[in-house]
Coordinates of C-alpha atoms in Angstrom, one line a residue:
M1 CA -5.9 12.8 58.8
A2 CA -7.6 12.9 55.4
I3 CA -7.6 16.2 53.6
R4 CA -10.1 16.6 50.7
W5 CA -9.9 19.5 48.3
K6 CA -13.2 21.3 48.0
H7 CA -12.3 24.1 45.7
F8 CA -9.3 25.5 44.0
K9 CA -9.0 29.0 42.4
K10 CA -5.7 30.2 40.9
R11 CA -4.5 33.7 40.4
G12 CA -1.1 34.0 38.6
K13 CA 1.5 31.2 38.5
I14 CA 1.1 28.2 40.7
R15 CA 3.8 27.9 43.4
A16 CA 1.7 26.5 46.2
P17 CA 1.9 22.8 45.8
K18 CA 5.0 23.0 48.0
G19 CA 2.9 25.1 50.4
K20 CA 0.1 22.6 50.2
E21 CA 2.4 19.6 50.9
F22 CA 4.0 21.6 53.8
L23 CA 0.6 22.3 55.4
E24 CA -0.6 18.8 55.0
K25 CA 2.4 17.5 56.7
V26 CA 2.1 20.0 59.5
L27 CA -1.6 19.5 60.0
K28 CA -1.1 15.7 60.5
E29 CA 0.9 16.6 63.6
F30 CA -2.0 18.1 65.5
P31 CA -5.8 18.1 65.4
V32 CA -7.5 21.0 63.6
E33 CA -11.1 19.9 63.4
G34 CA -13.4 22.8 63.9
R35 CA -10.8 25.4 63.1
I36 CA -10.0 27.7 60.3
A37 CA -6.4 27.6 59.2
L38 CA -4.6 30.4 57.3
L39 CA -1.3 29.6 55.6
Q40 CA 0.7 32.7 54.7
T41 CA 3.3 31.9 52.0
K42 CA 6.5 33.8 51.2
S43 CA 5.4 34.8 47.7
D44 CA 4.4 38.4 47.3
Q45 CA 4.1 38.3 43.5
D46 CA 1.8 35.3 42.9
S47 CA -1.5 34.8 44.6
E48 CA -3.5 31.6 45.1
L49 CA -6.6 31.0 47.1
Y50 CA -7.5 27.5 48.2
N51 CA -10.5 26.3 50.0
F52 CA -10.5 22.7 51.3
E53 CA -12.1 20.7 54.0
I54 CA -10.6 18.7 56.9
D55 CA -12.9 15.7 57.6
S56 CA -15.8 17.7 56.0
T57 CA -15.9 20.1 59.0
T58 CA -13.7 23.0 58.3
Q59 CA -12.7 25.4 55.6
L60 CA -9.0 26.2 55.1
H61 CA -7.8 29.4 53.3
F62 CA -4.5 29.9 51.7
L63 CA -3.8 33.6 51.2
R64 CA -0.8 35.5 49.9
N65 CA 1.5 37.1 52.4
T66 CA 5.1 38.2 52.7
T67 CA 5.6 36.1 55.8
P68 CA 6.9 32.6 54.8
F69 CA 4.9 29.6 56.0
I70 CA 3.1 30.8 59.0
I71 CA -0.1 28.9 60.1
R72 CA -2.7 30.5 62.2
C73 CA -5.8 28.6 63.4
F74 CA -9.1 30.1 64.5
S75 CA -12.0 28.4 66.2
A76 CA -15.0 27.8 64.1
S77 CA -17.9 25.4 64.5
N78 CA -19.1 23.1 61.7
Q79 CA -22.3 25.0 61.3
N80 CA -20.3 28.3 60.9
S81 CA -18.0 27.1 58.3
F82 CA -20.2 28.2 55.4
T83 CA -20.9 31.6 56.9
V84 CA -17.2 32.2 57.5
S85 CA -16.3 31.2 54.0
Y86 CA -18.9 33.5 52.5
L87 CA -17.8 36.4 54.6
I88 CA -14.2 36.0 53.4
N89 CA -14.8 35.2 49.8
S90 CA -17.9 37.3 49.0
C91 CA -17.6 40.2 51.5
G92 CA -13.8 40.6 51.7
L93 CA -13.5 40.2 55.5
S94 CA -10.3 38.9 57.1
P95 CA -10.4 35.4 58.6
E96 CA -10.3 36.9 62.1
T97 CA -13.1 39.3 61.3
A98 CA -15.2 36.7 59.6
I99 CA -14.9 34.4 62.6
S100 CA -16.0 37.2 64.9
A101 CA -18.9 38.1 62.7
S102 CA -20.0 34.5 62.4
E103 CA -20.8 34.5 66.1
K104 CA -23.5 37.1 65.4
I105 CA -24.9 35.7 62.2
R106 CA -25.3 32.3 60.6
F107 CA -26.6 31.1 57.3
E108 CA -26.1 28.1 55.0
N109 CA -27.5 29.4 51.8
P110 CA -26.1 32.4 49.9
K111 CA -29.3 33.4 48.3
N112 CA -30.3 36.1 50.8
P113 CA -26.8 37.6 51.4
D114 CA -26.2 37.6 47.6
S115 CA -29.4 39.6 47.1
V116 CA -28.3 42.1 49.8
L117 CA -24.9 42.6 48.3
A118 CA -26.5 43.0 44.8
L119 CA -28.7 45.8 46.1
L120 CA -25.7 47.6 47.8
R121 CA -23.8 47.4 44.6
D122 CA -26.7 48.7 42.6
A123 CA -26.7 51.6 45.1
G124 CA -23.1 52.4 44.2
C125 CA -21.1 50.4 46.8
T126 CA -17.8 49.1 45.8
N127 CA -16.2 46.0 47.2
T128 CA -14.3 48.2 49.7
H129 CA -17.6 49.8 50.8
I130 CA -19.2 46.4 51.2
T131 CA -16.3 45.1 53.3
K132 CA -16.7 48.0 55.7
I133 CA -20.5 47.7 55.8
V134 CA -20.5 44.0 56.6
T135 CA -17.7 44.4 59.1
K136 CA -19.7 47.0 61.1
L137 CA -23.2 45.5 60.4
P138 CA -23.0 41.7 59.5
S139 CA -26.6 41.3 60.4
L140 CA -27.5 43.3 57.3
L141 CA -26.9 40.1 55.3
L142 CA -29.9 38.5 56.9
V143 CA -32.5 41.2 56.4
N144 CA -35.2 40.8 53.8
P145 CA -33.7 42.5 50.6
E146 CA -36.9 43.6 48.9
K147 CA -38.9 44.6 52.1
A148 CA -36.3 45.8 54.5
L149 CA -33.4 47.2 52.4
L150 CA -34.6 48.2 49.0
P151 CA -37.2 50.8 50.3
K152 CA -34.6 52.5 52.4
L153 CA -32.1 52.6 49.5
E154 CA -34.8 54.1 47.3
F155 CA -35.6 56.7 50.0
F156 CA -32.1 57.8 50.2
R157 CA -31.9 58.1 46.5
S158 CA -35.0 60.2 46.6
M159 CA -33.2 62.7 48.8
G160 CA -31.0 63.5 45.8
L161 CA -27.8 61.8 47.1
S162 CA -25.4 60.7 44.4
S163 CA -24.3 57.0 44.4
A164 CA -20.8 58.0 45.5
D165 CA -22.1 60.0 48.5
L166 CA -24.7 57.3 49.5
A167 CA -22.0 54.6 49.4
S168 CA -19.7 56.7 51.5
I169 CA -22.4 57.4 54.1
L170 CA -23.5 53.7 54.3
S171 CA -19.9 52.4 54.7
S172 CA -19.2 55.0 57.4
E173 CA -22.5 54.6 59.3
P174 CA -24.3 51.4 58.1
S175 CA -26.4 51.5 61.3
I176 CA -28.7 54.0 59.5
L177 CA -30.0 50.9 57.6
N178 CA -31.3 49.6 61.0
K179 CA -33.6 52.5 61.5
S180 CA -37.3 52.2 60.7
L181 CA -38.2 53.9 57.5
E182 CA -41.8 54.6 58.5
K183 CA -41.2 55.5 62.1
V184 CA -37.9 57.2 62.0
L185 CA -36.3 58.1 58.7
I186 CA -39.4 59.5 56.9
P187 CA -40.8 61.5 59.8
K188 CA -37.5 62.9 60.8
H189 CA -36.7 63.8 57.3
N190 CA -40.0 65.7 56.8
F191 CA -39.3 67.5 60.1
L192 CA -35.9 68.6 58.9
K193 CA -37.2 69.8 55.6
S194 CA -39.7 72.0 57.5
V195 CA -36.7 73.8 59.1
H196 CA -35.0 74.1 55.8
V197 CA -32.1 71.5 56.4
N198 CA -30.7 70.4 53.1
N199 CA -30.4 66.6 52.1
E200 CA -26.7 66.5 53.0
G201 CA -27.4 67.9 56.4
A202 CA -30.4 65.6 56.9
M203 CA -28.3 62.5 56.3
K204 CA -25.8 63.7 58.9
I205 CA -28.5 64.0 61.4
L206 CA -30.5 60.9 60.5
K207 CA -27.5 58.6 61.0
R208 CA -27.0 59.8 64.6
S209 CA -28.2 57.2 67.0
S210 CA -29.2 59.9 69.5
W211 CA -31.5 61.6 67.2
S212 CA -34.6 59.5 68.0
S213 CA -34.4 60.1 71.8
S214 CA -33.8 63.9 71.4
G215 CA -36.3 64.7 68.6
N216 CA -38.9 66.2 70.9
T217 CA -36.3 68.3 72.7
I218 CA -35.1 69.7 69.4
A219 CA -38.5 70.6 68.3
A220 CA -39.2 72.5 71.5
N221 CA -35.9 74.4 71.3
I222 CA -36.6 75.3 67.7
A223 CA -40.0 76.7 68.8
V224 CA -38.1 78.9 71.4
L225 CA -35.9 80.3 68.7
R226 CA -38.7 81.0 66.2
E227 CA -40.6 82.9 68.9
I228 CA -37.9 85.5 69.3
G229 CA -37.5 85.8 65.5
V230 CA -34.4 83.7 64.7
P231 CA -34.3 83.2 60.9
I232 CA -35.1 79.7 59.8
S233 CA -31.7 79.6 57.9
H234 CA -30.0 80.2 61.3
V235 CA -32.2 77.5 62.9
S236 CA -31.2 74.9 60.3
F237 CA -27.6 75.7 61.0
L238 CA -28.0 74.9 64.6
V239 CA -29.9 71.7 63.8
V240 CA -27.1 70.4 61.7
R241 CA -24.5 71.3 64.3
Y242 CA -26.9 69.4 66.7
H243 CA -25.1 69.7 70.1
T244 CA -26.5 73.2 70.9
I245 CA -30.1 72.5 69.8
C246 CA -30.4 69.2 71.7
Q247 CA -29.6 70.7 75.0
K248 CA -32.4 70.1 77.7
S249 CA -35.2 72.6 77.0
D250 CA -35.1 74.4 80.4
K251 CA -31.4 75.0 80.2
F252 CA -31.6 75.9 76.5
S253 CA -34.3 78.5 77.2
E254 CA -32.1 79.9 80.1
N255 CA -29.1 80.3 77.7
V256 CA -31.3 81.9 75.0
K257 CA -32.5 84.5 77.6
K258 CA -28.9 85.2 78.7
V259 CA -27.7 85.8 75.1
V260 CA -30.7 88.2 74.5
E261 CA -29.9 90.1 77.7
M262 CA -26.3 90.6 76.6
G263 CA -27.6 92.6 73.6
F264 CA -27.3 90.0 70.8
N265 CA -29.9 90.6 68.0
P266 CA -31.7 87.3 67.3
L267 CA -31.8 88.3 63.7
K268 CA -28.1 88.4 63.4
F269 CA -25.8 85.3 63.0
T270 CA -23.6 86.4 65.9
F271 CA -26.6 85.5 68.1
V272 CA -26.2 81.9 66.9
N273 CA -22.5 82.0 67.6
A274 CA -23.1 83.5 71.1
L275 CA -25.8 80.8 71.8
Q276 CA -23.4 78.1 70.8
A277 CA -20.7 79.5 73.1
F278 CA -23.2 79.6 76.1
C279 CA -24.6 76.2 75.5
Q280 CA -21.3 74.5 75.1
M281 CA -19.7 75.9 78.3
T282 CA -20.6 75.7 82.0
E283 CA -20.8 78.9 84.0
S284 CA -17.5 78.0 85.8
T285 CA -15.8 77.6 82.4
R286 CA -17.1 80.9 81.3
Q287 CA -15.7 82.6 84.4
Q288 CA -12.3 80.9 83.8
K289 CA -12.3 82.4 80.3
M290 CA -13.1 85.8 81.6
E291 CA -10.2 85.6 84.1
M292 CA -7.9 84.5 81.4
Y293 CA -8.6 87.7 79.4
R294 CA -8.3 89.8 82.5
G295 CA -4.8 88.4 83.0
W296 CA -3.9 90.0 79.7
G297 CA -5.1 93.4 80.8
W298 CA -8.5 93.4 79.3
S299 CA -11.2 95.4 81.2
E300 CA -14.6 93.9 81.9
D301 CA -16.2 96.1 79.2
E302 CA -13.5 95.0 76.7
I303 CA -14.2 91.4 77.3
V304 CA -17.9 91.8 77.0
S305 CA -17.4 93.9 73.8
A306 CA -15.0 91.3 72.3
F307 CA -17.5 88.6 73.0
R308 CA -20.3 90.5 71.3
S309 CA -18.1 91.0 68.3
R310 CA -16.7 87.5 68.2
P311 CA -18.5 85.0 70.4
Q312 CA -16.0 82.3 69.3
C313 CA -13.3 84.0 71.4
M314 CA -14.9 82.4 74.5
Q315 CA -14.6 78.9 73.0
L316 CA -10.9 79.0 72.3
S317 CA -8.5 77.1 74.4
E318 CA -6.2 79.0 76.8
K319 CA -3.3 77.7 74.8
K320 CA -4.5 79.2 71.6
V321 CA -5.4 82.5 73.2
T322 CA -2.0 82.7 75.1
K323 CA 0.0 82.0 71.9
V324 CA -1.8 84.7 69.9
L325 CA -1.8 87.4 72.7
D326 CA 1.9 86.8 73.5
F327 CA 2.7 87.4 69.9
L328 CA 0.6 90.5 69.4
V329 CA 1.4 92.1 72.7
N330 CA 4.9 90.9 73.6
K331 CA 6.5 90.4 70.3
M332 CA 4.6 92.9 68.0
G333 CA 4.1 95.5 70.7
W334 CA 0.4 96.2 70.3
Q335 CA -1.4 97.3 73.4
P336 CA -3.9 94.8 75.1
A337 CA -6.7 97.4 74.5
V338 CA -5.9 97.5 70.8
V339 CA -6.1 93.7 70.5
A340 CA -9.4 93.6 72.5
R341 CA -11.0 95.9 69.9
A342 CA -10.1 93.3 67.3
P343 CA -11.0 89.9 68.7
V344 CA -11.0 88.5 65.2
A345 CA -7.2 88.3 65.6
I346 CA -7.6 85.6 68.2
C347 CA -10.0 83.5 66.1
L348 CA -8.2 83.4 62.8
N349 CA -5.4 80.9 61.9
F350 CA -2.3 81.9 63.8
E351 CA 0.4 80.7 61.5
K352 CA -1.2 81.3 58.1
R353 CA -3.0 84.6 58.7
V354 CA -2.1 86.4 61.9
V355 CA 1.8 86.0 61.9
P356 CA 2.5 86.9 58.3
R357 CA 0.1 89.8 58.0
C358 CA 1.0 91.3 61.4
S359 CA 4.6 91.0 60.7
V360 CA 4.2 92.9 57.4
V361 CA 2.1 95.7 58.9
K362 CA 4.4 96.1 61.8
V363 CA 7.4 96.7 59.5
L364 CA 5.3 99.2 57.6
L365 CA 4.3 101.0 60.8
L366 CA 7.9 101.1 62.0
K367 CA 8.9 102.6 58.6
G368 CA 6.1 105.1 58.8
L369 CA 4.5 103.9 55.6
V370 CA 1.1 103.4 57.0
K371 CA -1.1 105.2 59.5
K372 CA -0.4 104.4 63.2
D373 CA -4.1 104.0 64.0
L374 CA -4.5 101.2 61.5
R375 CA -6.9 98.6 62.9
L376 CA -6.0 95.0 63.3
D377 CA -9.4 93.7 62.3
H378 CA -9.1 95.7 59.1
F379 CA -6.1 94.2 57.5
L380 CA -6.6 90.8 59.0
S381 CA -10.1 90.5 57.5
L382 CA -9.0 91.4 53.9
T383 CA -9.0 88.8 51.2
E384 CA -5.6 87.5 50.3
E385 CA -5.5 89.3 47.0
N386 CA -6.6 92.6 48.6
F387 CA -4.0 92.3 51.4
L388 CA -1.2 91.6 48.9
D389 CA -2.1 94.6 46.8
K390 CA -2.5 97.1 49.7
Y391 CA 0.3 96.1 52.0
V392 CA 2.9 94.1 50.1
I393 CA 3.0 94.8 46.4
K394 CA 2.4 98.5 47.0
Y395 CA 5.5 98.9 49.1
R396 CA 7.9 96.4 47.5
D397 CA 10.1 99.2 46.2
D398 CA 10.4 100.7 49.7
I399 CA 11.1 97.3 51.4
P400 CA 12.2 94.6 48.8
Q401 CA 12.1 91.8 51.3
L402 CA 8.5 92.4 52.3
L403 CA 7.1 89.6 50.2
D404 CA 9.7 87.2 51.7
L405 CA 8.6 88.3 55.1
Y406 CA 5.0 87.6 54.3
Q407 CA 5.9 84.2 52.8
G408 CA 7.9 83.3 55.9
K409 CA 11.2 83.1 54.0
V410 CA 12.8 85.7 56.4
S411 CA 11.7 86.5 59.9
F412 CA 10.8 89.8 61.5
M413 CA 13.9 89.9 63.5
E414 CA 16.1 89.0 60.4
L415 CA 15.0 92.3 58.9
G416 CA 16.4 94.2 61.9
F417 CA 13.2 94.6 63.8
G418 CA 12.4 93.2 67.4
S419 CA 14.8 91.6 69.8

């Protein structure tokens, strides 16, 4: 079999002639026409890239790898050889990925793909970004650069996105470049601006494939919220979070009505939190949550009151709720009714906020240094600095190890408290 060198590019010292001779010898033992062969050499310090043809039908690529002399062959037609070579050398795709992509696109001239890559680089995309974009959306290389791609890139720039942010968005969701500028991107962006969604939030929404099919539903649901006086800033919050606002209009209106009937003020942000909780749970799930809190001794009124104060408490997993309530009730000794009046305790970070602060305050209570009626939600809601000043530094002379307890260096029981 005749092997003809088409191109040779050297990086570092040359050690590959032995590899080349080895490959030529092996290839003569079996037919490889219509295939891509990858030779992995044992050198991990020197890198050489060879492109050559076998009977003018196939590109071969020698790439550095730590595995000595392993040959892998991949099917590729004669017509696809240029496409595969371009995807590897210009876009950074692996041979396997390039072969797969070549089944979706095919070209024999680099002019159009080169123009596309140039525009992406001008937009701030690095080689890494380009590899991700082409891997996910190889058909982008075939679009008209000036008519189909450039206007969209200019539109995104007009939204005030930095080059770094735009490159990150395009590499994570290149499918946004498939959307029509006139029919989808511009109209939806204008709509989002009308409900005060900022550019960052708008990009998150525009790249969602489901946006086009749910746009009318979202508009109808927004109208429902505006009719009852929900502030536009709260509406934009829901639009960006998306899952609540895209619920079917009849169901959405029903949930809005339930939240209003529970006494939530549409002008307050707790209304938004409560609406999210209702929209993201079925009736049976809500009943299960209610039963869970009843199991911890909460009355019906206490559960409703906790939900009104912190609607998020209905969205927490049973595992999280059980862990927090077991600690507060069984280990710290607070009565269920006391915890029910401070549902924020269930919603905060357990390890970083609840455990250290409750441990400190419990020691102060047992020592008689703070009032017995101190509310959980008071000290749990303080800033870090304020909590340290009021409950740690203030009493360090009385309890020298209080800071160690707060920082988790000693446990509650190691100080002689609890069982």
